[in-house]
Amino acid sequence: MEKELIILGIESSCDETAIAVTKGGKLLSNAISSQIAVHQKYGGVMPEIASRLHLENIGCVLDQALKEANITLDEVDAIAFTRGPGLIGALHVGVQAAKTLALIYNKPLIPVHHLTGHIYANEFIKPLKFPLLAVVVSGGNTELVYMKSHLNFEIIGETKDDAIGESYDKVARVLGLPYPGGVAIDKLAKNGKHTYKLPTPMHDKSLNFSYSGLKTAVINLKHNLEQKGEEIIVEDMAKSFQDVAIGMVLERVKMASEKYDVKEVVLAGGVSANSYLREEIVKLFEGSNIEVNIPPIWCTTDNAAMICKVGEYLYREGIFAPLTVSVDPSWRIEDFKKF
Ligand code: KG4
């Protein structure tokens, strides 16, 4: 029987300072200190403030994670940490903490790609089924990732400009809605009608995405209406924008599932909390042989449990980093073994 590994995971790529402990893949603790309330005042994540708050909070988060798991650092088999992608200063705090613990307690270091974490978070619910299509939709990334087997990542489509979550957040800001914009737009869209005509970018056969034109179209429409002395109906704009933004994801996912051999479609990342996306993706594959795996909301937000989950797979593959390892804010998922 394989030894039940104890993995300590550290995540600090954006605005959540998170540390978790797993034993044999099961969650023993999942401590998270969210900075959202602070960044809300600025209408978005302020990178410098994020780094400082990670520094202030990481000690307490570590203490909480160890206490809840009822283990000591001596008992841990390896330290897994998010190496990228993310905000450079924020990533550095987690990486430095991981390296310090690894040095003091003489533990192996496992660098984890943040988006692999979002995909593998689904394994806390049920095992992944290959070949699969991961729909990675977050604040910083929009990618279709094809996986033939464990730790086998191929990007088959990606955004050519803004990420979907970024466009949600920018449009929300223009409409005077609070950060994180996705949550606010999702809620308002439920009471809105699709009355505004917005462009659907990239009418091509590729599996790529584009969100910057859509965002600009919302901004221009709002200004034009204001110049005419008219007010925008926020609920209707939220619905119109969401239909196009999520519509692009659904269209690309459908195309990818026709082009590739897919047994399962897995949602991953912050935007996978979107209620419209969750409903529509189920409808898209109803009656087909393709299973849809929708993560519970706790898996869609940043956490370190998902870093432990990938960390365990990497440990078994012997993928460890030296103490000279550093962050990579734009690390590609296909390069998850290169550091
Ligand atoms: O995964 P995440 O923390 O971002 C990165 O790690 O890059 O996701 C945050 C993003 C934000 O852009 C936020 O507006 C969006 O996820 N989001 C949503 C919803 N909840 C969060 N977008 C659409 N609908 C939602 N319900």
Coordinates of C-alpha atoms and ligand atoms in Angstrom, one line a residue:
M1 CA 0.0 0.0 0.0
E2 CA 1.2 3.5 -0.9
K3 CA 2.2 5.7 2.0
E4 CA -0.4 8.4 2.9
L5 CA 1.6 11.5 2.0
I6 CA 1.1 14.7 4.1
I7 CA 1.4 17.8 1.9
L8 CA 1.4 21.4 3.0
G9 CA 0.2 23.7 0.2
I10 CA 0.7 27.5 0.0
E11 CA -1.2 29.8 -2.4
S12 CA -0.7 33.5 -2.7
S13 CA -1.0 34.3 -6.4
C14 CA -3.7 37.0 -6.1
D15 CA -5.8 38.2 -3.2
E16 CA -6.2 35.2 -1.0
T17 CA -3.5 34.0 1.4
A18 CA -4.2 30.3 1.7
I19 CA -2.5 27.3 3.4
A20 CA -3.9 23.8 3.5
V21 CA -2.8 20.3 4.6
T22 CA -3.8 17.0 3.0
K23 CA -3.1 13.5 4.1
G24 CA -3.5 10.8 1.5
G25 CA -5.3 13.3 -0.7
K26 CA -7.9 14.1 2.0
L27 CA -8.3 17.6 3.3
L28 CA -7.1 18.1 6.9
S29 CA -7.3 21.9 6.9
N30 CA -7.9 24.7 4.4
A31 CA -7.1 28.1 5.9
I32 CA -7.8 31.1 3.8
S33 CA -7.5 34.8 4.5
S34 CA -9.3 36.8 1.8
Q35 CA -8.3 40.4 1.0
I36 CA -11.4 41.1 -1.0
A37 CA -12.9 43.6 1.5
V38 CA -9.7 45.7 1.2
H39 CA -9.4 45.7 -2.6
Q40 CA -13.1 46.5 -2.9
K41 CA -12.4 50.0 -1.8
Y42 CA -10.2 50.4 -5.0
G43 CA -12.6 48.6 -7.4
G44 CA -10.0 45.9 -8.1
V45 CA -6.9 44.2 -6.8
M46 CA -4.1 46.6 -5.9
P47 CA -0.9 44.4 -6.4
E48 CA 1.3 46.3 -3.9
I49 CA -1.4 46.1 -1.2
A50 CA -1.9 42.4 -2.0
S51 CA 1.8 41.6 -1.4
R52 CA 1.9 43.5 1.9
L53 CA -1.3 41.8 3.1
H54 CA 0.1 38.4 2.2
L55 CA 3.2 39.2 4.2
E56 CA 1.2 40.3 7.2
N57 CA -1.2 37.4 7.2
I58 CA 0.8 34.3 6.1
G59 CA 2.1 33.5 9.5
C60 CA -1.4 33.4 11.1
V61 CA -2.7 31.4 8.2
L62 CA 0.1 28.8 8.6
D63 CA -0.6 28.6 12.3
Q64 CA -4.3 28.0 11.6
A65 CA -3.7 25.4 8.9
L66 CA -1.4 23.4 11.2
K67 CA -3.6 23.6 14.2
E68 CA -6.7 22.6 12.3
A69 CA -4.9 19.7 10.7
N70 CA -3.4 18.8 14.1
I71 CA 0.0 18.2 12.7
T72 CA 3.5 19.6 13.1
L73 CA 5.8 20.7 10.3
D74 CA 8.1 17.8 11.1
E75 CA 5.3 15.4 10.0
V76 CA 4.9 17.0 6.6
D77 CA 6.3 15.1 3.6
A78 CA 6.6 18.1 1.2
I79 CA 5.8 21.7 0.8
A80 CA 3.8 22.5 -2.4
F81 CA 3.4 26.2 -3.5
T82 CA 2.0 28.3 -6.3
R83 CA 4.9 29.4 -8.5
G84 CA 2.7 31.1 -11.1
P85 CA 0.9 32.5 -12.9
G86 CA -0.3 35.5 -10.8
L87 CA 0.9 38.8 -9.4
I88 CA 4.6 38.8 -9.1
G89 CA 4.9 40.4 -5.6
A90 CA 2.1 38.3 -4.2
L91 CA 3.7 35.1 -5.6
H92 CA 7.0 36.0 -4.0
V93 CA 5.5 35.9 -0.5
G94 CA 4.2 32.4 -0.9
V95 CA 7.4 31.1 -2.6
Q96 CA 9.6 32.7 0.1
A97 CA 7.5 31.1 2.9
A98 CA 7.7 27.7 1.1
K99 CA 11.5 27.9 0.7
T100 CA 12.0 29.0 4.3
L101 CA 9.9 26.0 5.6
A102 CA 11.7 23.6 3.2
L103 CA 15.1 24.8 4.4
I104 CA 14.4 24.8 8.1
Y105 CA 12.5 21.5 8.2
N106 CA 14.5 19.8 5.4
K107 CA 11.5 19.0 3.2
P108 CA 11.2 18.7 -0.6
L109 CA 9.7 21.7 -2.5
I110 CA 7.0 21.2 -5.1
P111 CA 6.3 24.1 -7.5
V112 CA 2.6 24.0 -8.6
H113 CA 1.0 25.8 -11.6
H114 CA -2.0 27.7 -10.3
L115 CA -4.3 26.6 -13.1
T116 CA -3.5 23.0 -12.6
G117 CA -4.7 23.5 -9.1
H118 CA -8.1 24.9 -10.3
I119 CA -8.5 21.8 -12.5
Y120 CA -7.5 19.3 -9.9
A121 CA -9.7 21.0 -7.2
N122 CA -12.4 18.9 -8.9
E123 CA -10.8 15.8 -7.6
F124 CA -11.9 16.6 -4.0
I125 CA -15.4 15.8 -5.4
K126 CA -14.7 12.9 -7.8
P127 CA -11.7 11.6 -9.8
L128 CA -11.0 13.2 -13.1
K129 CA -12.1 11.1 -16.2
F130 CA -9.7 11.2 -19.2
P131 CA -9.5 12.4 -21.9
L132 CA -11.0 15.6 -20.6
L133 CA -11.6 19.1 -21.6
A134 CA -10.9 21.7 -18.8
V135 CA -12.6 25.0 -19.2
V136 CA -10.3 27.3 -17.3
V137 CA -12.0 30.7 -16.8
S138 CA -10.6 33.1 -14.2
G139 CA -9.6 36.6 -13.5
G140 CA -6.2 36.3 -15.2
N141 CA -6.7 33.4 -17.7
T142 CA -9.1 31.9 -20.2
E143 CA -8.0 28.6 -21.7
L144 CA -9.3 25.4 -23.0
V145 CA -6.9 22.7 -21.7
Y146 CA -7.0 19.2 -23.2
M147 CA -5.8 16.4 -20.9
K148 CA -5.3 12.8 -22.2
S149 CA -4.2 11.6 -18.7
H150 CA -2.9 12.9 -15.4
L151 CA -0.4 15.8 -15.6
N152 CA -0.8 16.0 -19.4
F153 CA -1.8 19.5 -20.3
E154 CA -2.3 20.8 -23.9
I155 CA -3.7 24.3 -24.4
I156 CA -6.1 24.0 -27.4
G157 CA -7.5 27.5 -27.1
E158 CA -6.8 30.7 -25.2
T159 CA -7.6 34.4 -25.0
K160 CA -5.7 36.6 -27.4
D161 CA -6.2 39.7 -25.2
D162 CA -8.1 40.0 -21.9
A163 CA -9.2 37.2 -19.6
I164 CA -13.0 36.7 -19.2
G165 CA -12.9 37.5 -15.5
E166 CA -10.9 40.6 -16.2
S167 CA -13.6 41.8 -18.7
Y168 CA -16.3 41.1 -16.1
D169 CA -14.4 43.2 -13.6
K170 CA -13.8 46.1 -16.0
V171 CA -17.3 46.1 -17.3
A172 CA -18.6 46.0 -13.7
R173 CA -16.4 49.0 -12.8
V174 CA -17.8 51.0 -15.7
L175 CA -21.3 50.2 -14.6
G176 CA -20.5 51.3 -11.0
L177 CA -20.7 47.8 -9.6
P178 CA -18.4 46.5 -6.8
Y179 CA -15.4 44.2 -7.1
P180 CA -15.4 41.3 -7.9
G181 CA -17.4 42.3 -10.9
G182 CA -18.4 38.8 -11.9
V183 CA -20.4 38.2 -8.8
A184 CA -22.3 41.5 -9.2
I185 CA -23.0 41.1 -13.0
D186 CA -24.1 37.5 -12.5
K187 CA -26.6 38.6 -9.9
L188 CA -28.0 41.6 -11.8
A189 CA -28.2 39.6 -15.1
K190 CA -30.9 37.4 -13.5
N191 CA -33.3 40.4 -13.6
G192 CA -32.2 41.8 -16.9
K193 CA -33.1 41.4 -20.6
H194 CA -30.7 41.1 -23.5
T195 CA -31.6 44.5 -25.1
Y196 CA -28.1 45.9 -25.9
K197 CA -26.5 44.8 -29.1
L198 CA -22.9 43.9 -28.5
P199 CA -20.3 42.5 -30.9
T200 CA -19.4 38.8 -30.8
P201 CA -15.7 38.7 -31.5
M202 CA -13.7 36.1 -33.3
H203 CA -16.1 34.5 -35.7
D204 CA -13.5 32.0 -36.8
K205 CA -12.9 28.3 -36.6
S206 CA -10.2 28.6 -33.9
L207 CA -10.8 27.7 -30.3
N208 CA -9.4 31.0 -29.2
F209 CA -11.1 33.8 -27.3
S210 CA -11.1 37.6 -27.3
Y211 CA -12.7 39.8 -24.7
S212 CA -11.1 43.3 -25.1
G213 CA -13.5 44.3 -28.0
L214 CA -16.5 43.3 -25.9
K215 CA -15.4 45.4 -23.0
T216 CA -14.7 48.4 -25.2
A217 CA -18.1 48.0 -26.8
V218 CA -19.8 48.3 -23.4
I219 CA -17.7 51.4 -22.5
N220 CA -18.5 53.1 -25.8
L221 CA -22.2 52.3 -25.6
K222 CA -22.4 53.7 -22.1
H223 CA -20.6 56.9 -23.2
N224 CA -22.9 57.3 -26.3
L225 CA -26.0 56.9 -24.2
E226 CA -24.7 59.4 -21.7
Q227 CA -24.0 62.0 -24.4
K228 CA -27.6 61.6 -25.5
G229 CA -28.7 62.2 -21.9
E230 CA -29.9 58.6 -21.5
E231 CA -29.1 56.3 -18.6
I232 CA -28.0 52.7 -19.1
I233 CA -30.2 50.0 -17.7
V234 CA -27.6 48.2 -15.6
E235 CA -29.5 44.9 -15.3
D236 CA -30.1 44.8 -19.1
M237 CA -26.4 45.6 -19.8
A238 CA -25.4 42.9 -17.3
K239 CA -27.6 40.3 -19.1
S240 CA -26.5 41.5 -22.6
F241 CA -22.8 41.4 -21.7
Q242 CA -23.0 38.0 -19.9
D243 CA -24.9 36.4 -22.8
V244 CA -22.0 37.3 -25.1
A245 CA -19.1 36.6 -22.7
I246 CA -20.4 33.2 -21.6
G247 CA -21.8 32.5 -25.1
M248 CA -18.3 32.7 -26.4
V249 CA -17.1 30.0 -23.9
L250 CA -20.1 27.8 -24.7
E251 CA -19.5 28.0 -28.4
R252 CA -15.7 27.2 -28.1
V253 CA -16.4 24.3 -25.7
K254 CA -18.9 22.8 -28.1
M255 CA -16.4 23.1 -31.0
A256 CA -13.6 21.6 -28.9
S257 CA -15.8 18.7 -27.8
E258 CA -16.6 17.9 -31.5
K259 CA -13.0 18.2 -32.6
Y260 CA -11.4 16.2 -29.7
D261 CA -12.2 12.9 -28.1
V262 CA -13.7 14.0 -24.7
K263 CA -15.2 11.9 -21.9
E264 CA -15.6 14.8 -19.4
V265 CA -15.8 18.5 -19.4
V266 CA -14.5 20.1 -16.2
L267 CA -15.0 23.7 -15.2
A268 CA -12.2 25.5 -13.3
G269 CA -11.3 29.0 -12.0
G270 CA -13.2 31.9 -10.5
V271 CA -15.6 32.5 -13.4
S272 CA -16.8 28.9 -13.1
A273 CA -18.9 30.2 -10.2
N274 CA -21.1 31.9 -12.8
S275 CA -24.6 30.6 -12.5
Y276 CA -25.4 31.1 -16.2
L277 CA -22.3 29.2 -17.3
R278 CA -23.0 26.4 -14.9
E279 CA -26.6 26.0 -16.2
E280 CA -25.9 26.3 -19.8
I281 CA -22.9 23.9 -19.9
V282 CA -25.0 21.2 -18.4
K283 CA -27.7 21.8 -21.1
L284 CA -25.0 21.8 -23.8
F285 CA -24.1 18.1 -23.0
E286 CA -27.5 16.8 -21.9
G287 CA -28.2 13.5 -23.6
S288 CA -24.6 13.2 -24.9
N289 CA -21.8 10.7 -23.7
I290 CA -19.8 13.6 -22.3
E291 CA -20.0 14.1 -18.5
V292 CA -19.9 17.6 -17.1
N293 CA -18.1 18.1 -13.8
I294 CA -19.1 21.3 -12.1
P295 CA -17.0 22.2 -9.0
P296 CA -18.6 23.3 -5.8
I297 CA -18.3 27.1 -5.2
W298 CA -15.5 26.6 -2.6
C299 CA -13.3 25.0 -5.3
T300 CA -13.8 27.9 -7.7
T301 CA -12.2 30.6 -5.5
D302 CA -8.4 30.5 -4.8
N303 CA -7.4 28.1 -2.1
A304 CA -4.4 26.0 -1.1
A305 CA -6.3 22.6 -1.0
M306 CA -6.0 22.5 -4.8
I307 CA -2.3 23.1 -4.5
C308 CA -1.9 20.2 -2.2
K309 CA -3.9 18.0 -4.6
V310 CA -1.6 18.7 -7.5
G311 CA 1.4 18.6 -5.2
E312 CA 0.7 15.0 -4.3
Y313 CA 0.6 13.9 -8.0
L314 CA 3.9 15.8 -8.6
Y315 CA 5.5 14.2 -5.5
R316 CA 4.7 10.8 -6.9
E317 CA 6.3 11.8 -10.2
G318 CA 9.4 13.0 -8.3
I319 CA 9.0 16.6 -9.5
F320 CA 10.8 18.8 -6.9
A321 CA 12.5 22.1 -7.1
P322 CA 15.9 23.3 -5.7
L323 CA 16.0 26.2 -3.1
T324 CA 16.9 28.6 -5.9
V325 CA 13.4 28.2 -7.5
S326 CA 11.6 31.5 -8.0
V327 CA 8.2 32.7 -9.3
D328 CA 7.0 33.0 -12.9
P329 CA 4.0 35.4 -13.2
S330 CA 3.2 34.2 -16.7
W331 CA 4.1 30.5 -16.4
R332 CA 2.3 28.4 -19.1
I333 CA 0.4 25.3 -18.0
E334 CA 2.2 23.2 -20.6
D335 CA 5.6 24.2 -18.9
F336 CA 4.5 23.0 -15.5
K337 CA 7.6 20.8 -15.2
K338 CA 9.9 23.7 -16.3
F339 CA 11.2 25.9 -13.5
Ligands
KG4_1 O1 -9.8 32.3 -10.2 P1 -9.8 33.8 -9.8 O2 -9.6 34.1 -8.3 O3 -8.8 34.6 -10.7 C1 -7.5 34.2 -10.9 O4 -6.9 33.5 -10.0 O5 -7.0 34.7 -11.9 O6 -11.2 34.4 -10.2 C2 -11.5 35.7 -9.9 C3 -12.4 36.1 -11.1 C4 -12.8 37.6 -11.0 O7 -12.6 38.2 -12.2 C5 -14.3 37.6 -10.7 O8 -15.0 38.7 -11.2 C6 -14.7 36.3 -11.3 O9 -13.7 35.4 -11.1 N1 -16.0 35.7 -10.8 C7 -17.1 35.6 -11.5 C8 -18.1 35.1 -10.7 N2 -17.5 34.9 -9.4 C9 -16.2 35.3 -9.5 N3 -17.3 35.8 -12.8 C10 -18.6 35.6 -13.3 N4 -19.6 35.1 -12.5 C11 -19.4 34.9 -11.2 N5 -20.4 34.4 -10.5

